[in-house]
PDB file of C-alpha atoms in Angstrom:
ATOM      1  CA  UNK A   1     123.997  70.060 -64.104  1.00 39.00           C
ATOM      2  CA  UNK A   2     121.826  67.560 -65.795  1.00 36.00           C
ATOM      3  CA  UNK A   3     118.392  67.221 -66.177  1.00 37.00           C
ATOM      4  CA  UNK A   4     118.745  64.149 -64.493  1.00 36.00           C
ATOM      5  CA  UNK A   5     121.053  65.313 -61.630  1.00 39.00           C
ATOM      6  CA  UNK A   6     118.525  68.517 -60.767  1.00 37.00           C
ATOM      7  CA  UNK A   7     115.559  65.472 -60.495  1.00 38.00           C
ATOM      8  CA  UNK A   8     117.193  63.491 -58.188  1.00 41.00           C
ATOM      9  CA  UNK A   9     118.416  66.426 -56.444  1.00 43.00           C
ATOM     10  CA  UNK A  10     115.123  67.734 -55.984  1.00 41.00           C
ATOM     11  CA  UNK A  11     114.313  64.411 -54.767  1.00 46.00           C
ATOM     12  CA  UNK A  12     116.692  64.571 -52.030  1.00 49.00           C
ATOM     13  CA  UNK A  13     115.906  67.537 -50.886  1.00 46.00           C
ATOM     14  CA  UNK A  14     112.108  66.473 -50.316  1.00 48.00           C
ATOM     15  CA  UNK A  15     113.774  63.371 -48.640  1.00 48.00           C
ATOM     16  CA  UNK A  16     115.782  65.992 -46.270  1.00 46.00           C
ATOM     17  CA  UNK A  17     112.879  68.265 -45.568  1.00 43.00           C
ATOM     18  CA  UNK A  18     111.062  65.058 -44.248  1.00 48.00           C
ATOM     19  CA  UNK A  19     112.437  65.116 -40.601  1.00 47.00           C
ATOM     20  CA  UNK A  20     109.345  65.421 -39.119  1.00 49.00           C
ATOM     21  CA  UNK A  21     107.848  62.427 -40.301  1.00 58.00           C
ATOM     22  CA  UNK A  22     110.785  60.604 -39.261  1.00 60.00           C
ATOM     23  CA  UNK A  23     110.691  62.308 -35.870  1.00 57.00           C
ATOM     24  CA  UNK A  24     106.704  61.731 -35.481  1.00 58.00           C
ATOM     25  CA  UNK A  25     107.577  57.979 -36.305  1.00 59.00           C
ATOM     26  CA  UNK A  26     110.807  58.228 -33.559  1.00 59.00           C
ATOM     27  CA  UNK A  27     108.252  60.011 -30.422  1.00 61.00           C
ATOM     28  CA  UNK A  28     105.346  56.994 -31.004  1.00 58.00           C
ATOM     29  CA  UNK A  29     108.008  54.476 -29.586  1.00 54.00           C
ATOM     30  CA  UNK A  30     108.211  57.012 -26.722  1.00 53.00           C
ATOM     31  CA  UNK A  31     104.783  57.964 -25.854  1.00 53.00           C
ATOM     32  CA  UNK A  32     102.627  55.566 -23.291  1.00 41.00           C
ATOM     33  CA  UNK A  33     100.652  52.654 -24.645  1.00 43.00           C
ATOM     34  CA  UNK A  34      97.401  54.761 -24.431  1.00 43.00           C
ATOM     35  CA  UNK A  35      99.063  57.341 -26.735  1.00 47.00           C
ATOM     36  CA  UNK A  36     100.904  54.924 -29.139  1.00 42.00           C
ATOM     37  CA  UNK A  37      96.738  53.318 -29.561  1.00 40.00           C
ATOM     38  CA  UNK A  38      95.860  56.506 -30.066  1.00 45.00           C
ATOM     39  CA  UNK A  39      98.608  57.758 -32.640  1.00 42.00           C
ATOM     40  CA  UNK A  40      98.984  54.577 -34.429  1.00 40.00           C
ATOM     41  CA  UNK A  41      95.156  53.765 -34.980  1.00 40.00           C
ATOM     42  CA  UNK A  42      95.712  50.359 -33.761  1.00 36.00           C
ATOM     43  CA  UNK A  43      93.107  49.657 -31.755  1.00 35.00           C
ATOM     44  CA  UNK A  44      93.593  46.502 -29.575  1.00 30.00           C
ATOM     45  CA  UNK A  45      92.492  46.023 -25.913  1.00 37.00           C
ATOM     46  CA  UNK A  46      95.228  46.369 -23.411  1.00 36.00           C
ATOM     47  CA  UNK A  47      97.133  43.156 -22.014  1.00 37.00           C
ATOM     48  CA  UNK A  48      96.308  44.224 -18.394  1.00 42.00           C
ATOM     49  CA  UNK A  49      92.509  45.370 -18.644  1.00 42.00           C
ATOM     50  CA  UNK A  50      91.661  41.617 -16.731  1.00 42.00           C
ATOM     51  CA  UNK A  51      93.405  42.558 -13.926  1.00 45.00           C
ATOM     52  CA  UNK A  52      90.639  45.601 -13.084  1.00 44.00           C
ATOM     53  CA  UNK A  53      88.332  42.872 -11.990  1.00 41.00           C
ATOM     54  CA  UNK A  54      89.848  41.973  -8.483  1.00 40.00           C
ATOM     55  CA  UNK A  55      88.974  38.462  -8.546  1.00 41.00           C
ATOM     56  CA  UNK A  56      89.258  37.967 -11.952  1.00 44.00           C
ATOM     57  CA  UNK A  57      92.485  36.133 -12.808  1.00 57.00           C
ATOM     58  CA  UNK A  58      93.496  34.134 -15.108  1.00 53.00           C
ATOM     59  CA  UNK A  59      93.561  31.377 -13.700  1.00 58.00           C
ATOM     60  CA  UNK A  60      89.589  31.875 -13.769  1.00 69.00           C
ATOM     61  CA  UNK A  61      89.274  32.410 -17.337  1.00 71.00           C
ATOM     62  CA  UNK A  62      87.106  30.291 -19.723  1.00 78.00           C
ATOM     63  CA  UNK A  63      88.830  28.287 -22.514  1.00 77.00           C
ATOM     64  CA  UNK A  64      87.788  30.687 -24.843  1.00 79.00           C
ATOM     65  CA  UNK A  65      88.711  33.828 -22.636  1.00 76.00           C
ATOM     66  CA  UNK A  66      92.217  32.450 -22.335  1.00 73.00           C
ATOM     67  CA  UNK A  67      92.016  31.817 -26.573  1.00 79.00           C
ATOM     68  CA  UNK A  68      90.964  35.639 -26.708  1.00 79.00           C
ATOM     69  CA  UNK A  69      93.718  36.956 -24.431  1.00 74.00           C
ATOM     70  CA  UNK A  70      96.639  34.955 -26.169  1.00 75.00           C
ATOM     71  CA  UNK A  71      95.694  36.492 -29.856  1.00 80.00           C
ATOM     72  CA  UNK A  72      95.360  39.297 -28.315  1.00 78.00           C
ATOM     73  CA  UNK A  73      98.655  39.377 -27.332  1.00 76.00           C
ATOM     74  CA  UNK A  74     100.216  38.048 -30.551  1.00 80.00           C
ATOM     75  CA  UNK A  75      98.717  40.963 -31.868  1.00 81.00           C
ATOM     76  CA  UNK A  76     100.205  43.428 -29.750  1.00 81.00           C
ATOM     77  CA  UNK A  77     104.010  41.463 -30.490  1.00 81.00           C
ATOM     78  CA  UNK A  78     103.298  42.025 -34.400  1.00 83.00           C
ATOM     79  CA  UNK A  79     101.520  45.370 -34.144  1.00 83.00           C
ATOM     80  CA  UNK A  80     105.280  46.479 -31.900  1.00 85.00           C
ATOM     81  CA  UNK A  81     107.537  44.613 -34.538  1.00 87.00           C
ATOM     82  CA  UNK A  82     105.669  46.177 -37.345  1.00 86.00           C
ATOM     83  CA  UNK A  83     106.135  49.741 -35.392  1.00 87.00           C
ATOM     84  CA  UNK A  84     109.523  48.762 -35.323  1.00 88.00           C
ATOM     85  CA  UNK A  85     109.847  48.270 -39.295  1.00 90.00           C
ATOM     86  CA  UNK A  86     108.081  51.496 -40.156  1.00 91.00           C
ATOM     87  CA  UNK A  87     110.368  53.413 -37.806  1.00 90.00           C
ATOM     88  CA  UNK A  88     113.236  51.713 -39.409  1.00 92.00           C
ATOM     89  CA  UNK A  89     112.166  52.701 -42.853  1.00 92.00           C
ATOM     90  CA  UNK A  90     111.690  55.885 -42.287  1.00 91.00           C
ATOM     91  CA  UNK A  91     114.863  56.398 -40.332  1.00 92.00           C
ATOM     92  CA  UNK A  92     117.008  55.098 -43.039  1.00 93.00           C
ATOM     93  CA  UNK A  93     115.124  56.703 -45.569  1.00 92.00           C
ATOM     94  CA  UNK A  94     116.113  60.379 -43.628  1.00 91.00           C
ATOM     95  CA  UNK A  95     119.771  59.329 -42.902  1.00 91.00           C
ATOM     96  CA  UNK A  96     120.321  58.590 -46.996  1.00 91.00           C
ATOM     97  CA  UNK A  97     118.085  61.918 -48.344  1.00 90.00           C
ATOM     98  CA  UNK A  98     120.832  63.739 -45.964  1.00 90.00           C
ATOM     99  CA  UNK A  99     124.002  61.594 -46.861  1.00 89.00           C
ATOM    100  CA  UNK A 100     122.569  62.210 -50.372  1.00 87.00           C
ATOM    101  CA  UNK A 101     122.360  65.762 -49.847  1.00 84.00           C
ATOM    102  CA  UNK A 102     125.700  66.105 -48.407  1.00 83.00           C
ATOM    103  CA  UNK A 103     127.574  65.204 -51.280  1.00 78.00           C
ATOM    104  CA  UNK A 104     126.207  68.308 -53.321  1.00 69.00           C
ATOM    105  CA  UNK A 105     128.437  71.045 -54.519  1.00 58.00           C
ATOM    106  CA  UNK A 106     125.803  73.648 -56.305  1.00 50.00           C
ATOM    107  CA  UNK A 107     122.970  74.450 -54.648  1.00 50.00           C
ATOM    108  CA  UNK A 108     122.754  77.856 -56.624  1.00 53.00           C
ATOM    109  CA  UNK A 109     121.381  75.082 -59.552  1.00 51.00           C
ATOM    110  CA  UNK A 110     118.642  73.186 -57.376  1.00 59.00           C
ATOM    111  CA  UNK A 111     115.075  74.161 -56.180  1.00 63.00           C
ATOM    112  CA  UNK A 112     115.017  74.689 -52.276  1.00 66.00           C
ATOM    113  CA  UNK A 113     117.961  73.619 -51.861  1.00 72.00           C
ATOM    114  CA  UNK A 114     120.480  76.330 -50.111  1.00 77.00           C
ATOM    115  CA  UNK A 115     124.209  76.537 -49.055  1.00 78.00           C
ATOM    116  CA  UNK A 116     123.159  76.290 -45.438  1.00 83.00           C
ATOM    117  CA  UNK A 117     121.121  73.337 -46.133  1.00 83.00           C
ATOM    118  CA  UNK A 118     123.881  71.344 -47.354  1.00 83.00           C
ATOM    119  CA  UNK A 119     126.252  72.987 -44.517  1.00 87.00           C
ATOM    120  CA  UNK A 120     123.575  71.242 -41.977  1.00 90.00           C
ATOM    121  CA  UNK A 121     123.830  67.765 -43.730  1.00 89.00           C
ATOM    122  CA  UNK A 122     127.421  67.593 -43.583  1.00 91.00           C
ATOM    123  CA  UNK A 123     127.306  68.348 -40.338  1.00 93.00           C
ATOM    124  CA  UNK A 124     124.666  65.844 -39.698  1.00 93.00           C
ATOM    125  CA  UNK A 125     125.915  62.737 -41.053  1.00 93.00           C
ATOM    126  CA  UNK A 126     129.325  63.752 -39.243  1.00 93.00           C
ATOM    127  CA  UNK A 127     130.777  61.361 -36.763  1.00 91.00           C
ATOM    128  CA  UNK A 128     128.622  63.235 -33.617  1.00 90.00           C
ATOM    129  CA  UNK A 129     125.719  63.942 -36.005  1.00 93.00           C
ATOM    130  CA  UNK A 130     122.274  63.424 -35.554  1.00 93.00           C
ATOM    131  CA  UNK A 131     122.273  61.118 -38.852  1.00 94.00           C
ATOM    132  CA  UNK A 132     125.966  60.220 -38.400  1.00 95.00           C
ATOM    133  CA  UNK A 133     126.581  56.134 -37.716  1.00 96.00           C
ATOM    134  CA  UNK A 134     126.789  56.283 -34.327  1.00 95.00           C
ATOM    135  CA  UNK A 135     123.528  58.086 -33.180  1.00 94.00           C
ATOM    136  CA  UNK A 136     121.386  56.487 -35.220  1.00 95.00           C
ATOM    137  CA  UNK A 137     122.144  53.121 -34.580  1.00 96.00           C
ATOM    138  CA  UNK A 138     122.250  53.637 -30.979  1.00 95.00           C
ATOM    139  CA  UNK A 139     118.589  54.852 -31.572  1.00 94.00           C
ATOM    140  CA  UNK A 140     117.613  52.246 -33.468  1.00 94.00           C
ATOM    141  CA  UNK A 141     118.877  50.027 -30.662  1.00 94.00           C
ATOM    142  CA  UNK A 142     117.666  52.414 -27.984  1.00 93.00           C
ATOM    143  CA  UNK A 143     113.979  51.682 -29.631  1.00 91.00           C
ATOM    144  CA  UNK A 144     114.036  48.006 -29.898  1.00 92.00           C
ATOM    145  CA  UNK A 145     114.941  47.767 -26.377  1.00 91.00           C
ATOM    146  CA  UNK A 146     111.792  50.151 -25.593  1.00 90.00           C
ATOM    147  CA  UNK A 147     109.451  47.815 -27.416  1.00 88.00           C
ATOM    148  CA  UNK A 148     111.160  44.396 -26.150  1.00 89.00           C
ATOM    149  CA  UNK A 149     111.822  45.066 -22.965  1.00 87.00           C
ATOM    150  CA  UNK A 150     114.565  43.654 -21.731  1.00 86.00           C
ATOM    151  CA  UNK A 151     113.846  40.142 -23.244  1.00 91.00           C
ATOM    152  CA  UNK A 152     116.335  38.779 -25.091  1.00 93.00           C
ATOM    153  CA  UNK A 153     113.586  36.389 -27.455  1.00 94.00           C
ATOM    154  CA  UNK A 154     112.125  39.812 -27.981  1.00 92.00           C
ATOM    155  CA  UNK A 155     115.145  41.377 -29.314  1.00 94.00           C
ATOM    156  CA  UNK A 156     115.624  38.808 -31.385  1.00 95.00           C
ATOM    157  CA  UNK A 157     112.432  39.391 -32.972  1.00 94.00           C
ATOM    158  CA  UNK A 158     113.297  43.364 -32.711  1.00 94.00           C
ATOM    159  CA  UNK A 159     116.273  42.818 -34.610  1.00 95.00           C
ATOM    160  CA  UNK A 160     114.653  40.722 -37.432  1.00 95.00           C
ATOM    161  CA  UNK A 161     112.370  43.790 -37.697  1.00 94.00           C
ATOM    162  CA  UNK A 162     114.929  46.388 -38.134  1.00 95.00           C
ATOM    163  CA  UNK A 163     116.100  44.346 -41.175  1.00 95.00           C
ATOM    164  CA  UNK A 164     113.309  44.082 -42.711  1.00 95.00           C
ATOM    165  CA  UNK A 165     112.932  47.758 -42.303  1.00 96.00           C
ATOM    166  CA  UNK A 166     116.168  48.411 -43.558  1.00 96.00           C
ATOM    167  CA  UNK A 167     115.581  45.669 -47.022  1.00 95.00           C
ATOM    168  CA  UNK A 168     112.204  48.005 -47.509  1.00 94.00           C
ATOM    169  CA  UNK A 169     114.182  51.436 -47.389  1.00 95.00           C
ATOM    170  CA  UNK A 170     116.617  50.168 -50.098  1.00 95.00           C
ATOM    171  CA  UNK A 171     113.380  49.333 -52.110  1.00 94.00           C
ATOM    172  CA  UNK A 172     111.905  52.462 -51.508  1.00 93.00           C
ATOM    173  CA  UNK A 173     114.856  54.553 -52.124  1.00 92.00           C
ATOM    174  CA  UNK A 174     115.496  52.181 -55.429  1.00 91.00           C
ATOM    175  CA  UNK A 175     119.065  50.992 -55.413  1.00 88.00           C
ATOM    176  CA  UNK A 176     121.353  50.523 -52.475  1.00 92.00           C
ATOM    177  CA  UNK A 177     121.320  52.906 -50.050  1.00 93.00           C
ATOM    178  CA  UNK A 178     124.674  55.440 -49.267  1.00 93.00           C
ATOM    179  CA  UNK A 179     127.177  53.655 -47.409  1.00 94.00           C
ATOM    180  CA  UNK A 180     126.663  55.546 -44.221  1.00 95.00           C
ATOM    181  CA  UNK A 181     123.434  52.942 -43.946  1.00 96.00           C
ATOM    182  CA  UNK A 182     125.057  49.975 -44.188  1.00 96.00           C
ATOM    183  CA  UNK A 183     127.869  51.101 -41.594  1.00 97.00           C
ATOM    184  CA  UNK A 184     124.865  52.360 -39.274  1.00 97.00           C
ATOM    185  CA  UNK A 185     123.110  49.175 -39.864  1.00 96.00           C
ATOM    186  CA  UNK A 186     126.348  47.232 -38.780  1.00 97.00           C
ATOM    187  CA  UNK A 187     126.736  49.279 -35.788  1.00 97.00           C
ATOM    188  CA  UNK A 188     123.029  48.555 -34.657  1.00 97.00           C
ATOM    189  CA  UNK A 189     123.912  44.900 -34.989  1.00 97.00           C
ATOM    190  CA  UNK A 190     126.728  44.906 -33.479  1.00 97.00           C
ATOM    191  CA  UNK A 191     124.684  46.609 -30.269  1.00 96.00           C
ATOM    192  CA  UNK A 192     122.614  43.883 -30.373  1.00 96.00           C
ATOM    193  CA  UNK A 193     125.680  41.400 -29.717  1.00 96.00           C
ATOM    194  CA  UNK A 194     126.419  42.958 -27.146  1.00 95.00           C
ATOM    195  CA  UNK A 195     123.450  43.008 -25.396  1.00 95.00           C
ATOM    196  CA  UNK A 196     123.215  38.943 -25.973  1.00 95.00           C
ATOM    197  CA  UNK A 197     126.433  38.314 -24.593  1.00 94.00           C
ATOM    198  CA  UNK A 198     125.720  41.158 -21.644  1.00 92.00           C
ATOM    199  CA  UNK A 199     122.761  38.601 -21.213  1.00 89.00           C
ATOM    200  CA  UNK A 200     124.677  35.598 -21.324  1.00 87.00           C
ATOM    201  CA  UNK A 201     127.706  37.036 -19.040  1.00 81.00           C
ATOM    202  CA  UNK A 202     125.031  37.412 -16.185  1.00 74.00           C
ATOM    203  CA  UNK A 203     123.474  34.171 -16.640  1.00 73.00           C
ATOM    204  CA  UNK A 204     127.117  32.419 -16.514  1.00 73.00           C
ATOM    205  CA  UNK A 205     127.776  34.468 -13.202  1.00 70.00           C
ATOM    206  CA  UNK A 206     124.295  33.224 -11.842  1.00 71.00           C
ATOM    207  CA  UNK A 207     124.889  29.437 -12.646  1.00 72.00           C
ATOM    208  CA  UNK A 208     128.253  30.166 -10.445  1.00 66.00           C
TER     209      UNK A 208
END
C-alpha cells in the first residue's frame, strides 16, 4: 500500500474512532433546555422566565422589554439552527470516516485499524445500520423536528440548516463525500416532503 493510501487510511480510522463526539453532538438535541444551556455554553435567558411573575405579561411589557424579549428569541432560533448545522457536520463527517473505512481490504498494513473494525463498518453502513441511509436520515429528520417543533416555517429553516451542515462536511472532509451521504442526504429531504404535504393534507381536510 502506498504511502499515500496508509495516510488517508489512518485518517479514516481517526474519523471512525470519533463516535463519541458525534454521539455527544446527537444527546444535546435530546437533553432539556437547562441541559442543552449548560452543555452548549450558550448562555441566553429562557423564553418563559416572564411568565414567573404572575401578573407580569406581556401585554405589560415596556417598549424596550418587548425589544429585549424578541432578540432574545431570534437568538434562541439561530443558536437551535446553528445546533442543527454542527450536528449535521459531525454526523456526516462519522457516516463517510465509516463508509471510508468499509471499503478497506488490509488492515494487517494500517495503524489501529483491525479486521473486526472494518467487519463493524460494513455492517454499519449496511441497509439496517447505524450509519446506513436509512437511520441516519431518519435521525437527522428525527432532530429537526425536536428543535422545530412541529412548525412547518421552522422546518423549513431546519432543513436549510442541515444543508449547510452537509456543504461544511464536504469542506471539511475535502472533496465530495462517499455516496452513501448524498443518498442519506436525499432520504432526509425527501422526509421533509413528506412532512409538508402531511401538513398540507390536514389543512385541506380542515378547510372541508
Amino acid at each position: 500500500m502506498s504511502e499515500m493510501n496508509v495516510t488517508s487510511s489512518t485518517s479514516v480510522s481517526s474519523t471512525y474512532t470519533s463516535y463519541q463526539d458525534v454521539e455527544k453532538a446527537e444527546d444535546k438535541v435530546k437533553t432539556t433546555d437547562t441541559q442543552k444551556k449548560e452543555e452548549s455554553g450558550v448562555v441566553y435567558e429562557k423564553t418563559k422566565e416572564p411568565e414567573k411573575k404572575a401578573t407580569y405579561t406581556i401585554n405589560k411589557m415596556s417598549a424596550e422589554e418587548r425589544t429585549a424579549l424578541v432578540q432574545q428569541l431570534k437568538q434562541e432560533a439561530v443558536n437551535r439552527k446553528n445546533q442543527l448545522t454542527s450536528l449535521v457536520q459531525k454526523m456526516f463527517g462519522g457516516q463517510a470516516g465509516v463508509a471510508k473505512l468499509s471499503d478497506l481490504f488490509s488492515p494487517e498494513n494500517l495503524k489501529n485499524i483491525s479486521a473486526a473494525d472494518i467487519a463493524q463498518a460494513k455492517e454499519d453502513v449496511s441497509e439496517d445500520g447505524y450509519w446506513g441511509v436509512k437511520q441516519t436520515s431518519q435521525r437527522l429528520f428525527d432532530f429537526a423536528s425536536a428543535l422545530a417543533g412541529d412548525d412547518v416555517e421552522k422546518m423549513k429553516e431546519m432543513q436549510v440548516a442541515m444543508e449547510k451542515g452537509f456543504k461544511k462536511a464536504t469542506k471539511a472532509w475535502g472533496g465530495e463525500l462517499p455516496d452513501i451521504c448524498h443518498d442519506t442526504m436525499n432520504a432526509a429531504n425527501k422526509l421533509f416532503d413528506d412532512y409538508y404535504a402531511s401538513k398540507n393534507t390536514k389543512e385541506t381536510q380542515a378547510a372541508e
